[in-house]
Amino acid sequence: MPSNVIALDCIIVGAGLAGLAAAQALKLAGHRVKIFEKSLQKGEVGAGINVTANATKILRFDFSRARALPCRGYQLFSANTLQLLEIASVEHNYEADFHFLYRPDYHKELKRLATTPTDIGNAATLYTDMKVVDVAPVEGYVVLADGSKHHADLIIGADGIHSITRQHISKDVIPVRTGWNAFRFTIPTEKLMRIQGVIDMYSRKSGWWSVLASDHQGLIWGELQNFVAYYESDEDVGSKGLGQNELLSELLAEFSKFNPIIVSILRIAEDIKPWVLQYQSPLESWSRGQLLLVGDAAHPSVADTIAT
């Protein structure tokens, strides 16, 4: 760290992707970092994530360690006939690569980077089962569930779409449903390839993003058997507390009119997670006093749907 830079004491609320990325950046700048995570063992859901070129340009990250797969392009199929409607390459279009990652792998590598000491900076300290229940942005401290106060020069609110820290910047912002939901799930490649007709849809090399679309639904998967099934609905299936068998029934009912080959794929879906797509109006500010918001706490991301 340059001698004219003062090391700050930093607290990060939340150990998700945004929180860990912030921890790594602050660590590399020579600051002292503590991360408070409310869950006992913070991890990411078993689903895929796309890291596009604008992110990879600034992310100093070993994608091979996180088992990333470079995206080469996408294919658009008819959901009913499986006719190939469009194909486009993304290679050589940008100054950086587009990657597919498994979210748990991405999270694991960011955590390793943030919590590993280097010649540039000390390791960030991660505290799990430590829930932040209040923040004093101007005074510069957070309050944990046990009543203890922890002071910092900088507080990063990285606690997601249902953020506690955001309430100290804007109390009136409530996430709004977009009218789109999704089921996210994975299927082992070996099982997938046993379904008659599937192999023909994998005629291209790895790294292609496939989209099957109808008027009000869409199913997206990558070569690494990550699936996202979008559909229009105002109902929050996740709030029903359904088990895997019931979620599978909901998934099959929603996509029953897709091509029989696709329905056969859906029947073997594993680890199904319902997902309500939400957005919020832009905040007037992402900071107040010593508090700064990042990630979904500041600007929840809505995944691209087939309607956009």
C-alpha positions as a Python dict, from the first residue, in 0.01 Angstrom:
ca = {
    (1, 'M'): (0, 0, 0),
    (2, 'P'): (137, 346, -84),
    (3, 'S'): (277, 524, 223),
    (4, 'N'): (41, 821, 179),
    (5, 'V'): (-272, 604, 198),
    (6, 'I'): (-439, 569, 539),
    (7, 'A'): (-566, 220, 619),
    (8, 'L'): (-936, 226, 707),
    (9, 'D'): (-1131, -6, 933),
    (10, 'C'): (-1410, -144, 714),
    (11, 'I'): (-1719, -348, 797),
    (12, 'I'): (-1910, -532, 525),
    (13, 'V'): (-2265, -646, 597),
    (14, 'G'): (-2327, -962, 396),
    (15, 'A'): (-2096, -1226, 249),
    (16, 'G'): (-2261, -1276, -88),
    (17, 'L'): (-2094, -1215, -422),
    (18, 'A'): (-2103, -834, -390),
    (19, 'G'): (-1983, -835, -30),
    (20, 'L'): (-1690, -1065, -98),
    (21, 'A'): (-1591, -872, -411),
    (22, 'A'): (-1593, -550, -208),
    (23, 'A'): (-1385, -719, 62),
    (24, 'Q'): (-1125, -826, -191),
    (25, 'A'): (-1106, -477, -344),
    (26, 'L'): (-1065, -312, -3),
    (27, 'K'): (-809, -570, 103),
    (28, 'L'): (-600, -506, -207),
    (29, 'A'): (-614, -133, -130),
    (30, 'G'): (-456, -203, 209),
    (31, 'H'): (-759, -158, 433),
    (32, 'R'): (-865, -371, 731),
    (33, 'V'): (-1186, -560, 657),
    (34, 'K'): (-1443, -744, 869),
    (35, 'I'): (-1740, -921, 709),
    (36, 'F'): (-2054, -994, 913),
    (37, 'E'): (-2277, -1264, 763),
    (38, 'K'): (-2608, -1352, 928),
    (39, 'S'): (-2614, -1716, 814),
    (40, 'L'): (-2402, -1984, 977),
    (41, 'Q'): (-2245, -2100, 652),
    (42, 'K'): (-2298, -1851, 372),
    (43, 'G'): (-2313, -2008, 29),
    (44, 'E'): (-2474, -1945, -306),
    (45, 'V'): (-2766, -2132, -456),
    (46, 'G'): (-2675, -2416, -690),
    (47, 'A'): (-2742, -2230, -1013),
    (48, 'G'): (-2551, -2067, -1293),
    (49, 'I'): (-2450, -1706, -1337),
    (50, 'N'): (-2333, -1515, -1642),
    (51, 'V'): (-2036, -1282, -1605),
    (52, 'T'): (-2037, -1057, -1909),
    (53, 'A'): (-1747, -878, -2074),
    (54, 'N'): (-1795, -547, -1892),
    (55, 'A'): (-1750, -730, -1559),
    (56, 'T'): (-1456, -948, -1663),
    (57, 'K'): (-1267, -636, -1775),
    (58, 'I'): (-1242, -514, -1417),
    (59, 'L'): (-1256, -840, -1222),
    (60, 'R'): (-902, -954, -1140),
    (61, 'F'): (-1006, -1314, -1099),
    (62, 'D'): (-873, -1655, -1205),
    (63, 'F'): (-1176, -1789, -1390),
    (64, 'S'): (-1009, -2128, -1436),
    (65, 'R'): (-999, -2179, -1058),
    (66, 'A'): (-1373, -2115, -1047),
    (67, 'R'): (-1425, -2366, -1330),
    (68, 'A'): (-1572, -2101, -1558),
    (69, 'L'): (-1677, -2179, -1913),
    (70, 'P'): (-1625, -1909, -2179),
    (71, 'C'): (-1944, -1822, -2365),
    (72, 'R'): (-1906, -1846, -2742),
    (73, 'G'): (-2258, -1751, -2848),
    (74, 'Y'): (-2626, -1829, -2821),
    (75, 'Q'): (-2887, -2030, -3006),
    (76, 'L'): (-3260, -1950, -3012),
    (77, 'F'): (-3500, -2241, -3067),
    (78, 'S'): (-3877, -2261, -3101),
    (79, 'A'): (-4018, -2409, -2780),
    (80, 'N'): (-4273, -2613, -2975),
    (81, 'T'): (-4091, -2736, -3287),
    (82, 'L'): (-3728, -2706, -3167),
    (83, 'Q'): (-3651, -2532, -3495),
    (84, 'L'): (-3331, -2327, -3474),
    (85, 'L'): (-3449, -1968, -3520),
    (86, 'E'): (-3134, -1768, -3458),
    (87, 'I'): (-2768, -1818, -3387),
    (88, 'A'): (-2512, -1555, -3292),
    (89, 'S'): (-2151, -1560, -3180),
    (90, 'V'): (-2023, -1334, -2904),
    (91, 'E'): (-1658, -1417, -2963),
    (92, 'H'): (-1434, -1132, -3078),
    (93, 'N'): (-1714, -879, -3025),
    (94, 'Y'): (-1577, -744, -2699),
    (95, 'E'): (-1242, -667, -2540),
    (96, 'A'): (-1296, -929, -2270),
    (97, 'D'): (-1450, -1274, -2236),
    (98, 'F'): (-1806, -1364, -2140),
    (99, 'H'): (-1815, -1648, -1884),
    (100, 'F'): (-2063, -1899, -1745),
    (101, 'L'): (-2004, -1999, -1382),
    (102, 'Y'): (-2166, -2220, -1123),
    (103, 'R'): (-2262, -1975, -848),
    (104, 'P'): (-2120, -2184, -559),
    (105, 'D'): (-1784, -2205, -742),
    (106, 'Y'): (-1785, -1829, -804),
    (107, 'H'): (-1867, -1760, -438),
    (108, 'K'): (-1604, -2005, -313),
    (109, 'E'): (-1328, -1842, -518),
    (110, 'L'): (-1425, -1488, -414),
    (111, 'K'): (-1425, -1600, -49),
    (112, 'R'): (-1083, -1760, -91),
    (113, 'L'): (-942, -1441, -241),
    (114, 'A'): (-1092, -1211, 22),
    (115, 'T'): (-988, -1421, 321),
    (116, 'T'): (-636, -1509, 204),
    (117, 'P'): (-350, -1273, 300),
    (118, 'T'): (-123, -1145, 24),
    (119, 'D'): (180, -919, -3),
    (120, 'I'): (-59, -637, -92),
    (121, 'G'): (-311, -672, 188),
    (122, 'N'): (-414, -861, 500),
    (123, 'A'): (-693, -1116, 483),
    (124, 'A'): (-1048, -1002, 544),
    (125, 'T'): (-1203, -1164, 852),
    (126, 'L'): (-1534, -1339, 791),
    (127, 'Y'): (-1774, -1378, 1085),
    (128, 'T'): (-2071, -1607, 1026),
    (129, 'D'): (-2390, -1632, 1234),
    (130, 'M'): (-2348, -1260, 1304),
    (131, 'K'): (-2668, -1076, 1212),
    (132, 'V'): (-2656, -698, 1178),
    (133, 'V'): (-2984, -555, 1310),
    (134, 'D'): (-2907, -183, 1301),
    (135, 'V'): (-2667, 65, 1145),
    (136, 'A'): (-2562, 415, 1249),
    (137, 'P'): (-2431, 564, 921),
    (138, 'V'): (-2325, 902, 1060),
    (139, 'E'): (-2173, 771, 1384),
    (140, 'G'): (-2011, 482, 1195),
    (141, 'Y'): (-2111, 161, 1368),
    (142, 'V'): (-2329, -148, 1329),
    (143, 'V'): (-2528, -330, 1596),
    (144, 'L'): (-2541, -709, 1601),
    (145, 'A'): (-2827, -927, 1722),
    (146, 'D'): (-2644, -981, 2052),
    (147, 'G'): (-2647, -605, 2116),
    (148, 'S'): (-2277, -548, 2056),
    (149, 'K'): (-2159, -241, 1862),
    (150, 'H'): (-1880, -249, 1607),
    (151, 'H'): (-1730, 75, 1478),
    (152, 'A'): (-1576, 134, 1137),
    (153, 'D'): (-1452, 414, 913),
    (154, 'L'): (-1648, 263, 624),
    (155, 'I'): (-1957, 40, 629),
    (156, 'I'): (-2053, -149, 314),
    (157, 'G'): (-2415, -262, 290),
    (158, 'A'): (-2408, -580, 81),
    (159, 'D'): (-2708, -749, 238),
    (160, 'G'): (-2919, -813, -70),
    (161, 'I'): (-3258, -711, -201),
    (162, 'H'): (-3421, -723, 145),
    (163, 'S'): (-3147, -501, 285),
    (164, 'I'): (-3143, -377, 644),
    (165, 'T'): (-2869, -126, 567),
    (166, 'R'): (-3064, 32, 279),
    (167, 'Q'): (-3335, 142, 522),
    (168, 'H'): (-3089, 394, 664),
    (169, 'I'): (-3058, 562, 325),
    (170, 'S'): (-3412, 527, 189),
    (171, 'K'): (-3700, 387, 394),
    (172, 'D'): (-3961, 404, 119),
    (173, 'V'): (-3808, 167, -135),
    (174, 'I'): (-3992, -163, -162),
    (175, 'P'): (-3898, -429, -420),
    (176, 'V'): (-4171, -467, -683),
    (177, 'R'): (-4253, -782, -874),
    (178, 'T'): (-4196, -769, -1247),
    (179, 'G'): (-4474, -1013, -1331),
    (180, 'W'): (-4213, -1274, -1423),
    (181, 'N'): (-4110, -1577, -1220),
    (182, 'A'): (-3861, -1852, -1286),
    (183, 'F'): (-3768, -2202, -1183),
    (184, 'R'): (-3393, -2261, -1156),
    (185, 'F'): (-3251, -2611, -1155),
    (186, 'T'): (-2964, -2829, -1267),
    (187, 'I'): (-2941, -3166, -1440),
    (188, 'P'): (-2627, -3383, -1467),
    (189, 'T'): (-2510, -3400, -1828),
    (190, 'E'): (-2501, -3779, -1819),
    (191, 'K'): (-2872, -3796, -1733),
    (192, 'L'): (-2958, -3527, -1984),
    (193, 'M'): (-2794, -3705, -2275),
    (194, 'R'): (-2997, -4021, -2214),
    (195, 'I'): (-3312, -3844, -2333),
    (196, 'Q'): (-3383, -3917, -2696),
    (197, 'G'): (-3352, -3607, -2913),
    (198, 'V'): (-3143, -3403, -2670),
    (199, 'I'): (-2810, -3489, -2829),
    (200, 'D'): (-2918, -3317, -3153),
    (201, 'M'): (-2952, -2987, -2966),
    (202, 'Y'): (-2592, -3015, -2849),
    (203, 'S'): (-2442, -3026, -3196),
    (204, 'R'): (-2217, -2730, -3122),
    (205, 'K'): (-1908, -2716, -2905),
    (206, 'S'): (-1932, -2623, -2539),
    (207, 'G'): (-1994, -2265, -2436),
    (208, 'W'): (-2318, -2205, -2625),
    (209, 'W'): (-2618, -2053, -2453),
    (210, 'S'): (-2946, -2209, -2566),
    (211, 'V'): (-3285, -2037, -2542),
    (212, 'L'): (-3621, -2201, -2610),
    (213, 'A'): (-3894, -1942, -2637),
    (214, 'S'): (-4269, -1913, -2672),
    (215, 'D'): (-4486, -1602, -2637),
    (216, 'H'): (-4494, -1588, -2256),
    (217, 'Q'): (-4233, -1842, -2145),
    (218, 'G'): (-3868, -1920, -2193),
    (219, 'L'): (-3623, -2192, -2100),
    (220, 'I'): (-3251, -2117, -2095),
    (221, 'W'): (-2963, -2354, -2041),
    (222, 'G'): (-2591, -2371, -2089),
    (223, 'E'): (-2365, -2663, -2175),
    (224, 'L'): (-2306, -2714, -1803),
    (225, 'Q'): (-2670, -2822, -1752),
    (226, 'N'): (-2786, -2512, -1569),
    (227, 'F'): (-3149, -2428, -1648),
    (228, 'V'): (-3367, -2121, -1595),
    (229, 'A'): (-3735, -2154, -1686),
    (230, 'Y'): (-3910, -1816, -1709),
    (231, 'Y'): (-4285, -1763, -1709),
    (232, 'E'): (-4534, -1481, -1658),
    (233, 'S'): (-4714, -1492, -1323),
    (234, 'D'): (-4800, -1266, -1031),
    (235, 'E'): (-4796, -1563, -792),
    (236, 'D'): (-4496, -1625, -565),
    (237, 'V'): (-4454, -2003, -576),
    (238, 'G'): (-4162, -1980, -335),
    (239, 'S'): (-4388, -1850, -57),
    (240, 'K'): (-4590, -2172, -58),
    (241, 'G'): (-4317, -2375, 111),
    (242, 'L'): (-4344, -2653, -147),
    (243, 'G'): (-4122, -2961, -150),
    (244, 'Q'): (-3926, -3080, -453),
    (245, 'N'): (-4202, -3310, -581),
    (246, 'E'): (-4457, -3030, -561),
    (247, 'L'): (-4221, -2784, -729),
    (248, 'L'): (-4164, -3037, -1007),
    (249, 'S'): (-4539, -3062, -1057),
    (250, 'E'): (-4565, -2681, -1078),
    (251, 'L'): (-4278, -2672, -1329),
    (252, 'L'): (-4431, -2941, -1549),
    (253, 'A'): (-4774, -2778, -1539),
    (254, 'E'): (-4633, -2442, -1644),
    (255, 'F'): (-4434, -2580, -1938),
    (256, 'S'): (-4660, -2868, -2045),
    (257, 'K'): (-4710, -2722, -2394),
    (258, 'F'): (-4340, -2723, -2477),
    (259, 'N'): (-4200, -2983, -2715),
    (260, 'P'): (-4218, -3338, -2566),
    (261, 'I'): (-3839, -3360, -2564),
    (262, 'I'): (-3822, -3049, -2345),
    (263, 'V'): (-4094, -3183, -2114),
    (264, 'S'): (-3886, -3502, -2079),
    (265, 'I'): (-3592, -3289, -1971),
    (266, 'L'): (-3802, -3106, -1713),
    (267, 'R'): (-3916, -3436, -1562),
    (268, 'I'): (-3562, -3508, -1439),
    (269, 'A'): (-3497, -3160, -1297),
    (270, 'E'): (-3305, -3161, -968),
    (271, 'D'): (-3276, -2909, -683),
    (272, 'I'): (-3557, -2688, -818),
    (273, 'K'): (-3564, -2334, -680),
    (274, 'P'): (-3851, -2090, -745),
    (275, 'W'): (-3743, -1735, -815),
    (276, 'V'): (-3956, -1419, -818),
    (277, 'L'): (-3806, -1151, -1042),
    (278, 'Q'): (-3820, -814, -869),
    (279, 'Y'): (-3694, -464, -926),
    (280, 'Q'): (-3684, -139, -735),
    (281, 'S'): (-3690, 225, -836),
    (282, 'P'): (-3343, 384, -845),
    (283, 'L'): (-3230, 531, -514),
    (284, 'E'): (-3146, 900, -495),
    (285, 'S'): (-2820, 803, -329),
    (286, 'W'): (-2626, 487, -251),
    (287, 'S'): (-2447, 641, 45),
    (288, 'R'): (-2504, 828, 368),
    (289, 'G'): (-2239, 919, 620),
    (290, 'Q'): (-2000, 625, 641),
    (291, 'L'): (-2246, 378, 482),
    (292, 'L'): (-2224, 274, 116),
    (293, 'L'): (-2453, 24, -58),
    (294, 'V'): (-2336, -230, -317),
    (295, 'G'): (-2494, -514, -514),
    (296, 'D'): (-2863, -593, -483),
    (297, 'A'): (-2891, -370, -177),
    (298, 'A'): (-2821, -74, -406),
    (299, 'H'): (-2956, -187, -742),
    (300, 'P'): (-3127, -528, -760),
    (301, 'S'): (-3053, -700, -1090),
    (302, 'V'): (-3336, -841, -1294),
    (303, 'A'): (-3220, -1122, -1519),
    (304, 'D'): (-3296, -1080, -1888),
    (305, 'T'): (-3625, -1240, -1979),
    (306, 'I'): (-3753, -1339, -2319),
    (307, 'A'): (-3976, -1032, -2309),
    (308, 'T'): (-3688, -786, -2311),
}
